[in-house]
PDB file of C-alpha atoms in Angstrom:
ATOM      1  CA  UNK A   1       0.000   0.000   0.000  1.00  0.00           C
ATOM      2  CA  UNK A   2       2.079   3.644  -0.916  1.00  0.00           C
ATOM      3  CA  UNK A   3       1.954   6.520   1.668  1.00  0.00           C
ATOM      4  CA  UNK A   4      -1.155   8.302   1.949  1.00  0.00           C
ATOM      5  CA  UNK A   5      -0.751  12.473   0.869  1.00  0.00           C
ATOM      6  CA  UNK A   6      -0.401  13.527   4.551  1.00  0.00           C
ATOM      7  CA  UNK A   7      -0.738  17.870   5.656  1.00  0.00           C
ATOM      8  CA  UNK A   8      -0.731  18.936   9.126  1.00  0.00           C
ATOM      9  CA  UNK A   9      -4.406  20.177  10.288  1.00  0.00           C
ATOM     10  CA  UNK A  10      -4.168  23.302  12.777  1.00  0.00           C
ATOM     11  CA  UNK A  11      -6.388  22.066  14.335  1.00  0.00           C
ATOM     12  CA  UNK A  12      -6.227  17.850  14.881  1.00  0.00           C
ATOM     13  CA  UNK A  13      -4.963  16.680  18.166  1.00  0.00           C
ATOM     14  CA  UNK A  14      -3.510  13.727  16.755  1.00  0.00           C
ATOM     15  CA  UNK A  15      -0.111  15.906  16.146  1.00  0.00           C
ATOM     16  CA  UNK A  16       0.248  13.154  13.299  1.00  0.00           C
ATOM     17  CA  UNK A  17      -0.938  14.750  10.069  1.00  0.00           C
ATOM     18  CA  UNK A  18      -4.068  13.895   8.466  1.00  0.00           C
ATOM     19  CA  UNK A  19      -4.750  12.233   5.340  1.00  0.00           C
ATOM     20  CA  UNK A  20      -6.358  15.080   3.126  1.00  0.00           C
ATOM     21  CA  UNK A  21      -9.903  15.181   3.215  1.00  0.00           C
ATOM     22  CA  UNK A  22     -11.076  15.004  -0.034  1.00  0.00           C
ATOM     23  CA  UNK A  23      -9.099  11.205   0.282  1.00  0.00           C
ATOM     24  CA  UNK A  24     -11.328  10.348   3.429  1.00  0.00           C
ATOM     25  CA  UNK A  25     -14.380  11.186   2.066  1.00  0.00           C
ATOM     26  CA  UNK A  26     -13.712   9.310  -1.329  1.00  0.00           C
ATOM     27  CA  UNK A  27     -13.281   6.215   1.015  1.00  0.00           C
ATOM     28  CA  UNK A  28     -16.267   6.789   2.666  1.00  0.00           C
ATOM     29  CA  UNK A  29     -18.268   7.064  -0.276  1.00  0.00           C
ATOM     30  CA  UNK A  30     -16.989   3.968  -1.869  1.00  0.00           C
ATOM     31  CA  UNK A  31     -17.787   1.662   1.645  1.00  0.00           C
ATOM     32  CA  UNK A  32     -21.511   3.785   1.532  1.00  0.00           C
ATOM     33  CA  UNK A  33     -21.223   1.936  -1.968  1.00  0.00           C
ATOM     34  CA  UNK A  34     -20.356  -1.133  -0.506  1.00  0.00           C
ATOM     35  CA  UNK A  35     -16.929  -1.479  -1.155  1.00  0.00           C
ATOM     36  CA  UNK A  36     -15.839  -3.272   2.234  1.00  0.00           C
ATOM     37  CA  UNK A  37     -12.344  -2.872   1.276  1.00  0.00           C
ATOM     38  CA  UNK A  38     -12.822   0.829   1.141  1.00  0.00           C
ATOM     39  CA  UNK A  39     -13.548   0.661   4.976  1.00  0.00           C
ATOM     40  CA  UNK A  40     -10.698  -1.895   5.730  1.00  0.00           C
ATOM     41  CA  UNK A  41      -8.553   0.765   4.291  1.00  0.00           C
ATOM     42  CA  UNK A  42      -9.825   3.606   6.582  1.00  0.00           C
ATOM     43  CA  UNK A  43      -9.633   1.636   9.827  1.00  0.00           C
ATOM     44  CA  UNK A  44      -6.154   0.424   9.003  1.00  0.00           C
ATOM     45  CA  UNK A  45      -4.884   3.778   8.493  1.00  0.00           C
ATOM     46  CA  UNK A  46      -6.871   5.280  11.263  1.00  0.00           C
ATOM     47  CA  UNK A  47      -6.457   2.688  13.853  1.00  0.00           C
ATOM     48  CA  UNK A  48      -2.514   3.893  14.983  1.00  0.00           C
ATOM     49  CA  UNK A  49      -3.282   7.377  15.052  1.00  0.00           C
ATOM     50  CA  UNK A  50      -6.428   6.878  17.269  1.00  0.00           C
ATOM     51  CA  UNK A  51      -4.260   4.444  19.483  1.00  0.00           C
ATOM     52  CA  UNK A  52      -1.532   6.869  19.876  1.00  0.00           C
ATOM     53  CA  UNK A  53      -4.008   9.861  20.306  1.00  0.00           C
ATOM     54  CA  UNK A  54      -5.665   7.892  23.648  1.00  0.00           C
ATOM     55  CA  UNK A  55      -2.717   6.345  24.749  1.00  0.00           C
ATOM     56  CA  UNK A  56      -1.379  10.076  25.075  1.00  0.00           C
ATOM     57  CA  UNK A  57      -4.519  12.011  26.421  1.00  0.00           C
ATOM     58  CA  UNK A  58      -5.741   9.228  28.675  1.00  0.00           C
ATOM     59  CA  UNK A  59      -2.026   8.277  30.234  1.00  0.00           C
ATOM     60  CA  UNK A  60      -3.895   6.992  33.376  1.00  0.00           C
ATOM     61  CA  UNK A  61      -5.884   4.389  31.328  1.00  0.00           C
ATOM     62  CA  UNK A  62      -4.790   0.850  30.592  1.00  0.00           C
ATOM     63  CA  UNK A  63      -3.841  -0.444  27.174  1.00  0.00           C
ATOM     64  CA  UNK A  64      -6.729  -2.492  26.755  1.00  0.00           C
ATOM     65  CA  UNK A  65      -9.731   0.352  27.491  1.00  0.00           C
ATOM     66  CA  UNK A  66      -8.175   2.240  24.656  1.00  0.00           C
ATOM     67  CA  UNK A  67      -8.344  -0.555  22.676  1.00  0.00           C
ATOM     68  CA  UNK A  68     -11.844  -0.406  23.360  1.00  0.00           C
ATOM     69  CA  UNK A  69     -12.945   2.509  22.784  1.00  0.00           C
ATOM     70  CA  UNK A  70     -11.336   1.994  19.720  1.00  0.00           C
ATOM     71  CA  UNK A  71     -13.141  -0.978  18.942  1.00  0.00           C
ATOM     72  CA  UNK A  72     -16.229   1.000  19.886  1.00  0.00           C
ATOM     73  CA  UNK A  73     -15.351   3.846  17.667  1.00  0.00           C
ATOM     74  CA  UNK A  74     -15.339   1.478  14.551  1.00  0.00           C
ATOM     75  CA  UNK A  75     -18.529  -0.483  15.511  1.00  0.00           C
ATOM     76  CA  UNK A  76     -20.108   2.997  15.846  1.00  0.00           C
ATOM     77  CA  UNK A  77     -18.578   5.077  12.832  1.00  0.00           C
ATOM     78  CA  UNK A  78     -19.454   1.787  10.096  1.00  0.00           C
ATOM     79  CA  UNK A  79     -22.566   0.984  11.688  1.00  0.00           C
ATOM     80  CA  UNK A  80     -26.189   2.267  11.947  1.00  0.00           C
ATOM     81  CA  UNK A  81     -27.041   5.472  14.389  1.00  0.00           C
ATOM     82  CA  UNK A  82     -30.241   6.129  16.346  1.00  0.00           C
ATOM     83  CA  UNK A  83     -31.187   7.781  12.925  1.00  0.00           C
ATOM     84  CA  UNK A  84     -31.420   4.829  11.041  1.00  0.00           C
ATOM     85  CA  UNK A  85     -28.648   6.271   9.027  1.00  0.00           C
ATOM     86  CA  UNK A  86     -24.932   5.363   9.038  1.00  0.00           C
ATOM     87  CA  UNK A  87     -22.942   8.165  11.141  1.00  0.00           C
ATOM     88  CA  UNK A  88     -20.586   7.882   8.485  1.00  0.00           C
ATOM     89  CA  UNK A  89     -23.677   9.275   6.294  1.00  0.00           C
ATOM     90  CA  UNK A  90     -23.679  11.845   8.858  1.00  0.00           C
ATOM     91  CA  UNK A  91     -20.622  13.093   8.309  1.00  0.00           C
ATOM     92  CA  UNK A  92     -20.870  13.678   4.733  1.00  0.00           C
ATOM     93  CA  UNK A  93     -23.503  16.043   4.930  1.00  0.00           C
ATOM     94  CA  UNK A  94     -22.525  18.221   7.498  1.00  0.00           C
ATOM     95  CA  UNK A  95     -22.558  21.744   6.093  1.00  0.00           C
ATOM     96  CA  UNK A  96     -19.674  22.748   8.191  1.00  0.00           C
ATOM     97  CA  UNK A  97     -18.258  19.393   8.189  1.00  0.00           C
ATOM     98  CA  UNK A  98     -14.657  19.629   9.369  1.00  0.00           C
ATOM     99  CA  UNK A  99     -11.500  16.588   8.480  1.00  0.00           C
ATOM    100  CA  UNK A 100     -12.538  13.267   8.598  1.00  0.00           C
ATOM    101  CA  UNK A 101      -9.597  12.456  11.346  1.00  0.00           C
ATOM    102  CA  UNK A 102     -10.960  15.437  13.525  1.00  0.00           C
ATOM    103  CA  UNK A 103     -14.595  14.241  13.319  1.00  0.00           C
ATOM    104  CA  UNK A 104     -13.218  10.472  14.718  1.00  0.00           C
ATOM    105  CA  UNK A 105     -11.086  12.001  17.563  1.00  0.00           C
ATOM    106  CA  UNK A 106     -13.860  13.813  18.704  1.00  0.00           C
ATOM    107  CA  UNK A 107     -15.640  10.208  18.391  1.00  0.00           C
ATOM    108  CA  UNK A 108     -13.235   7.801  19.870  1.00  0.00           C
ATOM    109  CA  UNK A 109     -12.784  10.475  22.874  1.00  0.00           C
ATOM    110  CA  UNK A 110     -16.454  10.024  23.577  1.00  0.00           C
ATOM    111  CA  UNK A 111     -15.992   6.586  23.231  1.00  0.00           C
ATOM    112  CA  UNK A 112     -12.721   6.627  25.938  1.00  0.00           C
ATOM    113  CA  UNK A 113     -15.128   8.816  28.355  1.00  0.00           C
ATOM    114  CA  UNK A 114     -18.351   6.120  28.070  1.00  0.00           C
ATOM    115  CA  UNK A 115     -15.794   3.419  29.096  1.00  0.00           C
ATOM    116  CA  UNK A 116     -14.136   5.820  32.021  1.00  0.00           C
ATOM    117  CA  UNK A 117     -18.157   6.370  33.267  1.00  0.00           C
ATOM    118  CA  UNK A 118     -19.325   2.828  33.185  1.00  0.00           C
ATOM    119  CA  UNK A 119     -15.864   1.742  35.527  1.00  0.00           C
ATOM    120  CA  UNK A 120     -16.759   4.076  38.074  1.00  0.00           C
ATOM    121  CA  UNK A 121     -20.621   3.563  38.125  1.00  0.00           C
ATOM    122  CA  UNK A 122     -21.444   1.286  41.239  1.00  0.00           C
ATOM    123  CA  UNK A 123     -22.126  -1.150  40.698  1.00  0.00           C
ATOM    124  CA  UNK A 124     -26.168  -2.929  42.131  1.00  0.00           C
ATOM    125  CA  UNK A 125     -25.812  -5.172  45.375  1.00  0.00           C
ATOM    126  CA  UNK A 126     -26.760  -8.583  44.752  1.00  0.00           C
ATOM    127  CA  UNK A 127     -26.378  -9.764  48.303  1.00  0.00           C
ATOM    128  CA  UNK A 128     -29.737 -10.895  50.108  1.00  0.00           C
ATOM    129  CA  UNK A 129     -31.545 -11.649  46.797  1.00  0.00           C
ATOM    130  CA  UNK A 130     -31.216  -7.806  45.936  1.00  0.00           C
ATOM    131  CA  UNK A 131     -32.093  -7.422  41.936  1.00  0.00           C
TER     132      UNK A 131
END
């Protein structure tokens, strides 16, 4: 596979460069199509960046929550939303939609806080037939 055309987004937390947008959204529209492949190809370059991104903002968190969320993130961005519509659908016709690696940081990050939440929720007694 050659090197994806790579700028640096002011405004991306990843600090790794982005793969230009027009790129992303190609991709997206081809796996909309139904071109599986087209998704393999996002996750595979997506999946390191996201990793690195947690692993640096959530220092705290073990190796296996941010894998995860990431897991999470996928299931969520290539399936179906409350909508009935694919949230990757969503993110096409955003008027002010911004890069595609900007929209899944902001995703996986929600994704990393769910998981944080759910560990700290008590969790119900049992004990004495309790349900």
């Amino acid at each position: 596979m050659e090197r994806p055309d790579f700028h640096q987004c002011q405004s991306c937390p990843c600090r790794h460069g982005c793969i230009q947008t027009p790129e992303c959204e190609s991709l997206v529209r081809r796996f909309l199509d139904g071109d599986q492949a087209a998704g393999d190809d996002l996750a595979t370059r997506f999946q390191p960046r996201l990793s690195a991104f947690l692993r640096r903002k959530f220092r705290a968190q073990n190796p296996e929550r941010c894998d995860d969320a990431i897991q999470e993130t996928w299931l969520s961005v290539f399936g179906i939303g409350k909508n009935g519509r694919s949230r990757l659908v969503d993110w096409l016709t955003r008027a002010d939609r911004g890069p595609f690696c900007l929209w899944l940081i902001v995703v996986v990050t929600r994704k990393m806080i769910d998981l944080i939440r759910g560990q700290r929720r008590p969790a119900e007694s049992l004990h004495n037939g309790d349900m």
